Amino acid sequence: MKKLFYLLLTMLLLATSLLAGCGNNAQESAKKNGQLHIVTSFYPMYIATANITKGVEGVQLTNMTKPQTGCLHDYQLTTDDMKTLEKADVFVANGAGMESFLDKVIKEHKNLTVIDASKDISLLEENGQPNPHVWLDVDNAIKQVENISQQLCSADPNHAEAYKANAAVYIGKLKELQADMNNELKDISHRDIVTFHEAFPYFAQEFNLNIIKVIEREPGSEPSPQELEDIIKDVNKLPTKVLFTEPQYSPTVAETIARETGAHIYALDPIVTGEANEQALDAYINTMKQNVLTLKEALK
Ligand SMILES: [Zn+2]
């Protein structure tokens, strides 16, 4: 009987301390004028987090990088970024190697909660490195919303219900988008595509497209004359001669290839640039719809 009593007492104490733990965390976060300051690394993270935190009282959301920054390959933190991080309670990162500065951020900001949006997502590899462009597969985008929402609930348990409800609404919209995209892309007659950056393997995998060539792996890494010749050969073999550039990249190389092969140039948008404002809420969905229209037009 005594044993049972102690067991119950221990359980009670444990439960109380767990509850207190949550409370303390929330108080910790709420300390700064009752505000939780969340900073996102780049645009796709901003879009997801803006949907999850929509209308939640006391949340201040900032996108660290400038609207035209794009992907963060080899990105170096600026003085402004460091000031932004100084004021942050939570930092939302894509992970999977997109933010090469992430270790430095974790080391220098011990009290910052860092959210890894790509937790448990299986990654494709390019030349032995994980490909970080996971959000371009809608299933992964949904998983990222779940990851951000769950980790935000632990960081700010006072608003957990609101984050969960918002995440559920947004995931519903993403599932609808995914069904529409599958439906729209199921009957296209050609599936071989040439792109300009390693952004689309996840997208291609989800929608059964074959990326036969990637022309510029990183911005500014232009192909050598020999590579250019090989690319021209590959493009000439395509049943539908089309090239997909990205609005974030200079079209010069694409124009050269187009001149040599007669290929048409279209733009696919990896959704990495845009203003951190109200419009961002639907930016992923609207841009994906535009990408589908572009693919249908290009590959008909
Ligand atoms: Zn990229």
PDB file of C-alpha atoms and ligand atoms in Angstrom:
ATOM      1  CA  MET A   1       0.000   0.000   0.000  1.00  0.00           C
ATOM      2  CA  LYS A   2       2.817   2.346   0.945  1.00  0.00           C
ATOM      3  CA  LYS A   3       4.588   1.505  -2.312  1.00  0.00           C
ATOM      4  CA  LEU A   4       1.492   2.393  -4.297  1.00  0.00           C
ATOM      5  CA  PHE A   5       1.235   5.691  -2.439  1.00  0.00           C
ATOM      6  CA  TYR A   6       4.822   6.611  -3.330  1.00  0.00           C
ATOM      7  CA  LEU A   7       4.279   5.541  -6.898  1.00  0.00           C
ATOM      8  CA  LEU A   8       1.215   7.786  -7.166  1.00  0.00           C
ATOM      9  CA  LEU A   9       3.059  10.641  -5.490  1.00  0.00           C
ATOM     10  CA  THR A  10       5.961  10.324  -7.923  1.00  0.00           C
ATOM     11  CA  MET A  11       3.577  10.294 -10.863  1.00  0.00           C
ATOM     12  CA  LEU A  12       1.796  13.367  -9.545  1.00  0.00           C
ATOM     13  CA  LEU A  13       5.065  15.227  -9.042  1.00  0.00           C
ATOM     14  CA  LEU A  14       6.220  14.247 -12.496  1.00  0.00           C
ATOM     15  CA  ALA A  15       2.963  15.444 -14.048  1.00  0.00           C
ATOM     16  CA  THR A  16       3.163  18.745 -12.160  1.00  0.00           C
ATOM     17  CA  SER A  17       6.739  19.357 -13.203  1.00  0.00           C
ATOM     18  CA  LEU A  18       5.883  18.574 -16.841  1.00  0.00           C
ATOM     19  CA  LEU A  19       3.025  21.056 -16.732  1.00  0.00           C
ATOM     20  CA  ALA A  20       5.218  23.632 -15.058  1.00  0.00           C
ATOM     21  CA  GLY A  21       7.828  23.021 -17.740  1.00  0.00           C
ATOM     22  CA  CYS A  22       5.335  23.966 -20.434  1.00  0.00           C
ATOM     23  CA  GLY A  23       4.245  27.036 -18.504  1.00  0.00           C
ATOM     24  CA  ASN A  24       7.794  28.209 -18.014  1.00  0.00           C
ATOM     25  CA  ASN A  25       8.609  27.818 -21.659  1.00  0.00           C
ATOM     26  CA  ALA A  26       5.619  29.860 -22.647  1.00  0.00           C
ATOM     27  CA  GLN A  27       6.464  32.511 -20.068  1.00  0.00           C
ATOM     28  CA  GLU A  28      10.012  32.558 -21.350  1.00  0.00           C
ATOM     29  CA  SER A  29       8.754  33.184 -24.867  1.00  0.00           C
ATOM     30  CA  ALA A  30       6.159  35.699 -23.801  1.00  0.00           C
ATOM     31  CA  LYS A  31       8.712  37.733 -21.859  1.00  0.00           C
ATOM     32  CA  LYS A  32       9.576  39.991 -24.738  1.00  0.00           C
ATOM     33  CA  ASN A  33       6.525  42.320 -24.516  1.00  0.00           C
ATOM     34  CA  GLY A  34       4.183  39.357 -24.809  1.00  0.00           C
ATOM     35  CA  GLN A  35       5.524  38.758 -28.314  1.00  0.00           C
ATOM     36  CA  LEU A  36       6.885  35.617 -29.902  1.00  0.00           C
ATOM     37  CA  HIS A  37       9.280  36.696 -32.606  1.00  0.00           C
ATOM     38  CA  ILE A  38       9.597  34.047 -35.320  1.00  0.00           C
ATOM     39  CA  VAL A  39      12.191  34.457 -38.060  1.00  0.00           C
ATOM     40  CA  THR A  40      12.169  32.332 -41.229  1.00  0.00           C
ATOM     41  CA  SER A  41      15.275  31.690 -43.329  1.00  0.00           C
ATOM     42  CA  PHE A  42      13.817  32.216 -46.810  1.00  0.00           C
ATOM     43  CA  TYR A  43      10.590  32.506 -48.769  1.00  0.00           C
ATOM     44  CA  PRO A  44       9.229  28.903 -48.743  1.00  0.00           C
ATOM     45  CA  MET A  45       9.629  28.834 -44.947  1.00  0.00           C
ATOM     46  CA  TYR A  46       7.934  32.222 -44.676  1.00  0.00           C
ATOM     47  CA  ILE A  47       4.937  31.036 -46.733  1.00  0.00           C
ATOM     48  CA  ALA A  48       4.410  27.916 -44.589  1.00  0.00           C
ATOM     49  CA  THR A  49       4.944  29.696 -41.259  1.00  0.00           C
ATOM     50  CA  ALA A  50       2.708  32.638 -42.234  1.00  0.00           C
ATOM     51  CA  ASN A  51      -0.125  30.166 -42.833  1.00  0.00           C
ATOM     52  CA  ILE A  52       0.478  28.368 -39.516  1.00  0.00           C
ATOM     53  CA  THR A  53       0.658  31.580 -37.459  1.00  0.00           C
ATOM     54  CA  LYS A  54      -2.099  33.490 -39.280  1.00  0.00           C
ATOM     55  CA  GLY A  55      -4.115  35.576 -36.808  1.00  0.00           C
ATOM     56  CA  VAL A  56      -2.290  34.195 -33.743  1.00  0.00           C
ATOM     57  CA  GLU A  57      -1.997  36.953 -31.166  1.00  0.00           C
ATOM     58  CA  GLY A  58       1.466  38.127 -30.177  1.00  0.00           C
ATOM     59  CA  VAL A  59       3.300  36.444 -33.067  1.00  0.00           C
ATOM     60  CA  GLN A  60       5.658  38.646 -34.997  1.00  0.00           C
ATOM     61  CA  LEU A  61       6.900  36.995 -38.198  1.00  0.00           C
ATOM     62  CA  THR A  62       9.949  38.161 -40.160  1.00  0.00           C
ATOM     63  CA  ASN A  63      11.590  36.671 -43.224  1.00  0.00           C
ATOM     64  CA  MET A  64      15.335  37.048 -42.689  1.00  0.00           C
ATOM     65  CA  THR A  65      16.449  37.275 -46.312  1.00  0.00           C
ATOM     66  CA  LYS A  66      15.459  39.893 -48.861  1.00  0.00           C
ATOM     67  CA  PRO A  67      12.538  39.236 -51.257  1.00  0.00           C
ATOM     68  CA  GLN A  68      14.830  38.599 -54.251  1.00  0.00           C
ATOM     69  CA  THR A  69      17.433  36.431 -52.479  1.00  0.00           C
ATOM     70  CA  GLY A  70      16.146  33.090 -53.780  1.00  0.00           C
ATOM     71  CA  CYS A  71      17.755  29.805 -52.712  1.00  0.00           C
ATOM     72  CA  LEU A  72      20.355  30.026 -49.947  1.00  0.00           C
ATOM     73  CA  HIS A  73      23.117  27.924 -51.563  1.00  0.00           C
ATOM     74  CA  ASP A  74      26.410  29.358 -50.220  1.00  0.00           C
ATOM     75  CA  TYR A  75      24.514  32.258 -48.640  1.00  0.00           C
ATOM     76  CA  GLN A  76      26.544  34.296 -46.142  1.00  0.00           C
ATOM     77  CA  LEU A  77      24.730  35.960 -43.225  1.00  0.00           C
ATOM     78  CA  THR A  78      24.710  39.767 -43.461  1.00  0.00           C
ATOM     79  CA  THR A  79      24.964  42.185 -40.537  1.00  0.00           C
ATOM     80  CA  ASP A  80      21.231  42.835 -40.934  1.00  0.00           C
ATOM     81  CA  ASP A  81      20.509  39.086 -40.734  1.00  0.00           C
ATOM     82  CA  MET A  82      22.518  38.850 -37.514  1.00  0.00           C
ATOM     83  CA  LYS A  83      20.528  41.749 -36.022  1.00  0.00           C
ATOM     84  CA  THR A  84      17.277  40.026 -37.037  1.00  0.00           C
ATOM     85  CA  LEU A  85      18.396  36.754 -35.411  1.00  0.00           C
ATOM     86  CA  GLU A  86      19.427  38.616 -32.255  1.00  0.00           C
ATOM     87  CA  LYS A  87      15.750  39.559 -31.695  1.00  0.00           C
ATOM     88  CA  ALA A  88      14.323  36.141 -32.622  1.00  0.00           C
ATOM     89  CA  ASP A  89      12.808  33.557 -30.264  1.00  0.00           C
ATOM     90  CA  VAL A  90      12.306  30.945 -32.981  1.00  0.00           C
ATOM     91  CA  PHE A  91      14.156  30.403 -36.274  1.00  0.00           C
ATOM     92  CA  VAL A  92      12.451  28.311 -38.961  1.00  0.00           C
ATOM     93  CA  ALA A  93      14.961  26.673 -41.325  1.00  0.00           C
ATOM     94  CA  ASN A  94      14.339  24.468 -44.356  1.00  0.00           C
ATOM     95  CA  GLY A  95      17.213  22.230 -43.272  1.00  0.00           C
ATOM     96  CA  ALA A  96      18.515  19.425 -45.551  1.00  0.00           C
ATOM     97  CA  GLY A  97      21.611  21.570 -46.107  1.00  0.00           C
ATOM     98  CA  MET A  98      19.879  24.633 -47.575  1.00  0.00           C
ATOM     99  CA  GLU A  99      21.136  26.908 -44.779  1.00  0.00           C
ATOM    100  CA  SER A 100      24.889  26.267 -44.741  1.00  0.00           C
ATOM    101  CA  PHE A 101      25.169  28.884 -41.964  1.00  0.00           C
ATOM    102  CA  LEU A 102      22.816  26.958 -39.658  1.00  0.00           C
ATOM    103  CA  ASP A 103      25.497  25.447 -37.375  1.00  0.00           C
ATOM    104  CA  LYS A 104      26.905  28.906 -36.777  1.00  0.00           C
ATOM    105  CA  VAL A 105      23.440  30.242 -35.881  1.00  0.00           C
ATOM    106  CA  ILE A 106      22.830  27.386 -33.430  1.00  0.00           C
ATOM    107  CA  LYS A 107      26.247  27.885 -31.824  1.00  0.00           C
ATOM    108  CA  GLU A 108      25.932  31.644 -31.445  1.00  0.00           C
ATOM    109  CA  HIS A 109      22.316  31.791 -30.265  1.00  0.00           C
ATOM    110  CA  LYS A 110      21.972  29.297 -27.460  1.00  0.00           C
ATOM    111  CA  ASN A 111      18.450  30.442 -26.482  1.00  0.00           C
ATOM    112  CA  LEU A 112      17.068  30.395 -29.999  1.00  0.00           C
ATOM    113  CA  THR A 113      14.638  27.578 -30.794  1.00  0.00           C
ATOM    114  CA  VAL A 114      15.627  26.269 -34.229  1.00  0.00           C
ATOM    115  CA  ILE A 115      12.930  24.452 -36.206  1.00  0.00           C
ATOM    116  CA  ASP A 116      14.025  21.935 -38.839  1.00  0.00           C
ATOM    117  CA  ALA A 117      11.236  21.861 -41.424  1.00  0.00           C
ATOM    118  CA  SER A 118      12.716  18.865 -43.273  1.00  0.00           C
ATOM    119  CA  LYS A 119      12.808  16.553 -40.247  1.00  0.00           C
ATOM    120  CA  ASP A 120      12.068  12.932 -41.308  1.00  0.00           C
ATOM    121  CA  ILE A 121      11.688  13.813 -45.003  1.00  0.00           C
ATOM    122  CA  SER A 122      13.576  11.337 -47.207  1.00  0.00           C
ATOM    123  CA  LEU A 123      16.086  13.263 -49.245  1.00  0.00           C
ATOM    124  CA  LEU A 124      17.244  12.801 -52.830  1.00  0.00           C
ATOM    125  CA  GLU A 125      20.969  13.108 -53.410  1.00  0.00           C
ATOM    126  CA  GLU A 126      22.906  15.009 -56.056  1.00  0.00           C
ATOM    127  CA  ASN A 127      26.627  14.231 -56.274  1.00  0.00           C
ATOM    128  CA  GLY A 128      26.696  12.841 -52.725  1.00  0.00           C
ATOM    129  CA  GLN A 129      24.953  15.887 -51.233  1.00  0.00           C
ATOM    130  CA  PRO A 130      21.322  15.964 -50.099  1.00  0.00           C
ATOM    131  CA  ASN A 131      19.137  17.994 -52.445  1.00  0.00           C
ATOM    132  CA  PRO A 132      17.434  20.593 -50.206  1.00  0.00           C
ATOM    133  CA  HIS A 133      14.588  21.630 -52.588  1.00  0.00           C
ATOM    134  CA  VAL A 134      12.093  19.336 -50.842  1.00  0.00           C
ATOM    135  CA  TRP A 135       9.160  21.804 -50.785  1.00  0.00           C
ATOM    136  CA  LEU A 136       8.596  21.381 -54.535  1.00  0.00           C
ATOM    137  CA  ASP A 137       7.004  17.980 -53.871  1.00  0.00           C
ATOM    138  CA  VAL A 138       3.565  18.741 -52.405  1.00  0.00           C
ATOM    139  CA  ASP A 139       3.732  15.750 -50.012  1.00  0.00           C
ATOM    140  CA  ASN A 140       6.970  17.169 -48.629  1.00  0.00           C
ATOM    141  CA  ALA A 141       5.469  20.661 -48.418  1.00  0.00           C
ATOM    142  CA  ILE A 142       2.688  19.146 -46.290  1.00  0.00           C
ATOM    143  CA  LYS A 143       5.254  17.349 -44.119  1.00  0.00           C
ATOM    144  CA  GLN A 144       7.109  20.647 -43.667  1.00  0.00           C
ATOM    145  CA  VAL A 145       3.912  22.344 -42.473  1.00  0.00           C
ATOM    146  CA  GLU A 146       3.412  19.497 -39.970  1.00  0.00           C
ATOM    147  CA  ASN A 147       7.028  19.740 -38.802  1.00  0.00           C
ATOM    148  CA  ILE A 148       6.914  23.512 -38.332  1.00  0.00           C
ATOM    149  CA  SER A 149       3.541  23.347 -36.583  1.00  0.00           C
ATOM    150  CA  GLN A 150       4.613  20.580 -34.170  1.00  0.00           C
ATOM    151  CA  GLN A 151       7.884  22.237 -33.233  1.00  0.00           C
ATOM    152  CA  LEU A 152       6.145  25.626 -32.861  1.00  0.00           C
ATOM    153  CA  CYS A 153       3.589  24.039 -30.505  1.00  0.00           C
ATOM    154  CA  SER A 154       6.440  22.888 -28.245  1.00  0.00           C
ATOM    155  CA  ALA A 155       8.115  26.297 -28.346  1.00  0.00           C
ATOM    156  CA  ASP A 156       4.877  28.187 -27.653  1.00  0.00           C
ATOM    157  CA  PRO A 157       2.362  25.757 -26.054  1.00  0.00           C
ATOM    158  CA  ASN A 158      -0.036  28.598 -25.139  1.00  0.00           C
ATOM    159  CA  HIS A 159      -0.981  28.926 -28.810  1.00  0.00           C
ATOM    160  CA  ALA A 160      -0.698  25.244 -29.746  1.00  0.00           C
ATOM    161  CA  GLU A 161      -4.404  24.888 -30.581  1.00  0.00           C
ATOM    162  CA  ALA A 162      -4.323  27.864 -32.927  1.00  0.00           C
ATOM    163  CA  TYR A 163      -1.192  26.624 -34.730  1.00  0.00           C
ATOM    164  CA  LYS A 164      -2.680  23.143 -35.132  1.00  0.00           C
ATOM    165  CA  ALA A 165      -5.985  24.494 -36.459  1.00  0.00           C
ATOM    166  CA  ASN A 166      -4.238  26.789 -38.958  1.00  0.00           C
ATOM    167  CA  ALA A 167      -1.925  23.989 -40.092  1.00  0.00           C
ATOM    168  CA  ALA A 168      -4.916  21.706 -40.689  1.00  0.00           C
ATOM    169  CA  VAL A 169      -6.646  24.333 -42.860  1.00  0.00           C
ATOM    170  CA  TYR A 170      -3.506  24.949 -44.912  1.00  0.00           C
ATOM    171  CA  ILE A 171      -2.786  21.232 -45.332  1.00  0.00           C
ATOM    172  CA  GLY A 172      -6.346  20.819 -46.623  1.00  0.00           C
ATOM    173  CA  LYS A 173      -5.628  23.442 -49.293  1.00  0.00           C
ATOM    174  CA  LEU A 174      -2.329  21.768 -50.219  1.00  0.00           C
ATOM    175  CA  LYS A 175      -4.045  18.388 -50.626  1.00  0.00           C
ATOM    176  CA  GLU A 176      -6.599  19.979 -52.917  1.00  0.00           C
ATOM    177  CA  LEU A 177      -3.774  21.552 -54.936  1.00  0.00           C
ATOM    178  CA  GLN A 178      -2.007  18.193 -55.189  1.00  0.00           C
ATOM    179  CA  ALA A 179      -5.137  16.447 -56.476  1.00  0.00           C
ATOM    180  CA  ASP A 180      -5.642  19.198 -59.090  1.00  0.00           C
ATOM    181  CA  MET A 181      -2.008  18.986 -60.191  1.00  0.00           C
ATOM    182  CA  ASN A 182      -2.101  15.203 -60.564  1.00  0.00           C
ATOM    183  CA  ASN A 183      -5.246  15.504 -62.589  1.00  0.00           C
ATOM    184  CA  GLU A 184      -3.866  18.266 -64.835  1.00  0.00           C
ATOM    185  CA  LEU A 185      -0.516  16.586 -65.478  1.00  0.00           C
ATOM    186  CA  LYS A 186      -1.626  12.983 -65.959  1.00  0.00           C
ATOM    187  CA  ASP A 187      -2.234  13.267 -69.698  1.00  0.00           C
ATOM    188  CA  ILE A 188       0.691  15.381 -70.918  1.00  0.00           C
ATOM    189  CA  SER A 189       2.301  13.625 -73.852  1.00  0.00           C
ATOM    190  CA  HIS A 190       6.002  14.360 -73.198  1.00  0.00           C
ATOM    191  CA  ARG A 191       7.744  13.951 -69.867  1.00  0.00           C
ATOM    192  CA  ASP A 192      11.420  14.680 -70.585  1.00  0.00           C
ATOM    193  CA  ILE A 193      12.502  18.103 -69.404  1.00  0.00           C
ATOM    194  CA  VAL A 194      15.681  20.213 -69.274  1.00  0.00           C
ATOM    195  CA  THR A 195      16.002  22.623 -66.348  1.00  0.00           C
ATOM    196  CA  PHE A 196      18.542  25.175 -65.139  1.00  0.00           C
ATOM    197  CA  HIS A 197      19.096  24.393 -61.460  1.00  0.00           C
ATOM    198  CA  GLU A 198      18.756  21.366 -59.168  1.00  0.00           C
ATOM    199  CA  ALA A 199      15.436  22.674 -57.848  1.00  0.00           C
ATOM    200  CA  PHE A 200      13.035  20.271 -59.558  1.00  0.00           C
ATOM    201  CA  PRO A 201      13.967  16.612 -58.833  1.00  0.00           C
ATOM    202  CA  TYR A 202      11.336  16.334 -56.061  1.00  0.00           C
ATOM    203  CA  PHE A 203       8.721  17.957 -58.276  1.00  0.00           C
ATOM    204  CA  ALA A 204       9.671  15.647 -61.166  1.00  0.00           C
ATOM    205  CA  GLN A 205       9.488  12.576 -58.937  1.00  0.00           C
ATOM    206  CA  GLU A 206       6.022  13.474 -57.693  1.00  0.00           C
ATOM    207  CA  PHE A 207       4.583  14.220 -61.131  1.00  0.00           C
ATOM    208  CA  ASN A 208       6.460  11.588 -63.212  1.00  0.00           C
ATOM    209  CA  LEU A 209       8.666  13.921 -65.228  1.00  0.00           C
ATOM    210  CA  ASN A 210      12.210  13.017 -66.283  1.00  0.00           C
ATOM    211  CA  ILE A 211      14.840  15.678 -65.885  1.00  0.00           C
ATOM    212  CA  ILE A 212      17.253  14.648 -68.626  1.00  0.00           C
ATOM    213  CA  LYS A 213      19.629  17.560 -68.073  1.00  0.00           C
ATOM    214  CA  VAL A 214      20.318  20.337 -65.577  1.00  0.00           C
ATOM    215  CA  ILE A 215      22.179  23.169 -67.271  1.00  0.00           C
ATOM    216  CA  GLU A 216      23.417  25.527 -64.534  1.00  0.00           C
ATOM    217  CA  ARG A 217      23.531  23.765 -61.198  1.00  0.00           C
ATOM    218  CA  GLU A 218      24.125  26.951 -59.242  1.00  0.00           C
ATOM    219  CA  PRO A 219      23.450  30.543 -60.269  1.00  0.00           C
ATOM    220  CA  GLY A 220      26.372  31.840 -62.275  1.00  0.00           C
ATOM    221  CA  SER A 221      28.006  28.420 -62.847  1.00  0.00           C
ATOM    222  CA  GLU A 222      27.757  28.566 -66.613  1.00  0.00           C
ATOM    223  CA  PRO A 223      28.502  25.493 -68.736  1.00  0.00           C
ATOM    224  CA  SER A 224      31.843  25.191 -70.539  1.00  0.00           C
ATOM    225  CA  PRO A 225      31.854  25.221 -74.375  1.00  0.00           C
ATOM    226  CA  GLN A 226      32.134  21.386 -74.349  1.00  0.00           C
ATOM    227  CA  GLU A 227      29.217  21.076 -71.898  1.00  0.00           C
ATOM    228  CA  LEU A 228      27.218  23.495 -74.005  1.00  0.00           C
ATOM    229  CA  GLU A 229      27.798  21.330 -77.064  1.00  0.00           C
ATOM    230  CA  ASP A 230      26.608  18.212 -75.176  1.00  0.00           C
ATOM    231  CA  ILE A 231      23.526  20.040 -73.955  1.00  0.00           C
ATOM    232  CA  ILE A 232      22.693  21.138 -77.486  1.00  0.00           C
ATOM    233  CA  LYS A 233      22.945  17.495 -78.629  1.00  0.00           C
ATOM    234  CA  ASP A 234      20.599  16.373 -75.827  1.00  0.00           C
ATOM    235  CA  VAL A 235      18.095  19.127 -76.525  1.00  0.00           C
ATOM    236  CA  ASN A 236      18.104  18.246 -80.235  1.00  0.00           C
ATOM    237  CA  LYS A 237      17.060  14.696 -79.293  1.00  0.00           C
ATOM    238  CA  LEU A 238      13.983  15.893 -77.359  1.00  0.00           C
ATOM    239  CA  PRO A 239      10.647  15.135 -79.015  1.00  0.00           C
ATOM    240  CA  THR A 240       9.418  18.557 -77.839  1.00  0.00           C
ATOM    241  CA  LYS A 241      12.276  21.023 -77.776  1.00  0.00           C
ATOM    242  CA  VAL A 242      11.667  23.086 -74.669  1.00  0.00           C
ATOM    243  CA  LEU A 243      13.903  24.521 -71.958  1.00  0.00           C
ATOM    244  CA  PHE A 244      12.770  25.480 -68.488  1.00  0.00           C
ATOM    245  CA  THR A 245      14.506  28.472 -66.951  1.00  0.00           C
ATOM    246  CA  GLU A 246      13.635  30.052 -63.650  1.00  0.00           C
ATOM    247  CA  PRO A 247      12.599  33.652 -63.093  1.00  0.00           C
ATOM    248  CA  GLN A 248      15.489  33.922 -60.587  1.00  0.00           C
ATOM    249  CA  TYR A 249      18.155  33.058 -63.198  1.00  0.00           C
ATOM    250  CA  SER A 250      19.707  34.970 -66.057  1.00  0.00           C
ATOM    251  CA  PRO A 251      18.306  33.578 -69.327  1.00  0.00           C
ATOM    252  CA  THR A 252      21.527  34.148 -71.331  1.00  0.00           C
ATOM    253  CA  VAL A 253      22.627  30.488 -71.546  1.00  0.00           C
ATOM    254  CA  ALA A 254      19.080  29.337 -72.290  1.00  0.00           C
ATOM    255  CA  GLU A 255      18.883  31.881 -75.109  1.00  0.00           C
ATOM    256  CA  THR A 256      22.130  30.578 -76.618  1.00  0.00           C
ATOM    257  CA  ILE A 257      20.842  26.988 -76.525  1.00  0.00           C
ATOM    258  CA  ALA A 258      17.489  28.085 -77.915  1.00  0.00           C
ATOM    259  CA  ARG A 259      19.197  29.828 -80.847  1.00  0.00           C
ATOM    260  CA  GLU A 260      21.222  26.703 -81.661  1.00  0.00           C
ATOM    261  CA  THR A 261      18.357  24.217 -81.347  1.00  0.00           C
ATOM    262  CA  GLY A 262      15.185  26.151 -82.058  1.00  0.00           C
ATOM    263  CA  ALA A 263      13.925  25.195 -78.580  1.00  0.00           C
ATOM    264  CA  HIS A 264      11.251  27.249 -76.850  1.00  0.00           C
ATOM    265  CA  ILE A 265      11.992  28.730 -73.441  1.00  0.00           C
ATOM    266  CA  TYR A 266       9.515  28.510 -70.574  1.00  0.00           C
ATOM    267  CA  ALA A 267       9.893  29.513 -66.917  1.00  0.00           C
ATOM    268  CA  LEU A 268       9.247  27.185 -63.973  1.00  0.00           C
ATOM    269  CA  ASP A 269       9.203  28.944 -60.622  1.00  0.00           C
ATOM    270  CA  PRO A 270      10.733  27.197 -57.561  1.00  0.00           C
ATOM    271  CA  ILE A 271       8.859  29.689 -55.321  1.00  0.00           C
ATOM    272  CA  VAL A 272      11.940  31.113 -53.640  1.00  0.00           C
ATOM    273  CA  THR A 273      11.388  34.834 -54.226  1.00  0.00           C
ATOM    274  CA  GLY A 274       8.600  37.133 -53.125  1.00  0.00           C
ATOM    275  CA  GLU A 275       7.555  39.807 -50.669  1.00  0.00           C
ATOM    276  CA  ALA A 276       6.872  38.810 -47.062  1.00  0.00           C
ATOM    277  CA  ASN A 277       3.294  40.120 -47.019  1.00  0.00           C
ATOM    278  CA  GLU A 278      -0.364  38.966 -47.170  1.00  0.00           C
ATOM    279  CA  GLN A 279       0.029  37.654 -50.719  1.00  0.00           C
ATOM    280  CA  ALA A 280       2.635  35.190 -49.495  1.00  0.00           C
ATOM    281  CA  LEU A 281      -0.135  33.135 -47.837  1.00  0.00           C
ATOM    282  CA  ASP A 282      -1.279  31.785 -51.220  1.00  0.00           C
ATOM    283  CA  ALA A 283       2.018  32.177 -53.071  1.00  0.00           C
ATOM    284  CA  TYR A 284       2.929  28.474 -52.990  1.00  0.00           C
ATOM    285  CA  ILE A 285      -0.484  27.371 -54.258  1.00  0.00           C
ATOM    286  CA  ASN A 286      -0.760  30.067 -56.933  1.00  0.00           C
ATOM    287  CA  THR A 287       2.782  29.555 -58.215  1.00  0.00           C
ATOM    288  CA  MET A 288       2.366  25.769 -58.385  1.00  0.00           C
ATOM    289  CA  LYS A 289      -0.824  26.271 -60.416  1.00  0.00           C
ATOM    290  CA  GLN A 290       1.096  28.558 -62.763  1.00  0.00           C
ATOM    291  CA  ASN A 291       3.866  25.919 -63.079  1.00  0.00           C
ATOM    292  CA  VAL A 292       1.253  23.344 -64.087  1.00  0.00           C
ATOM    293  CA  LEU A 293      -0.152  25.649 -66.786  1.00  0.00           C
ATOM    294  CA  THR A 294       3.385  26.244 -68.068  1.00  0.00           C
ATOM    295  CA  LEU A 295       4.177  22.518 -68.218  1.00  0.00           C
ATOM    296  CA  LYS A 296       0.937  21.731 -70.016  1.00  0.00           C
ATOM    297  CA  GLU A 297       1.589  24.456 -72.553  1.00  0.00           C
ATOM    298  CA  ALA A 298       5.232  23.425 -73.056  1.00  0.00           C
ATOM    299  CA  LEU A 299       4.789  19.640 -73.203  1.00  0.00           C
ATOM    300  CA  LYS A 300       1.543  19.341 -75.171  1.00  0.00           C
TER     301      LYS A 300
HETATM  302 ZN    ZN B   1      18.230  26.014 -55.139  1.00  0.00          ZN
END
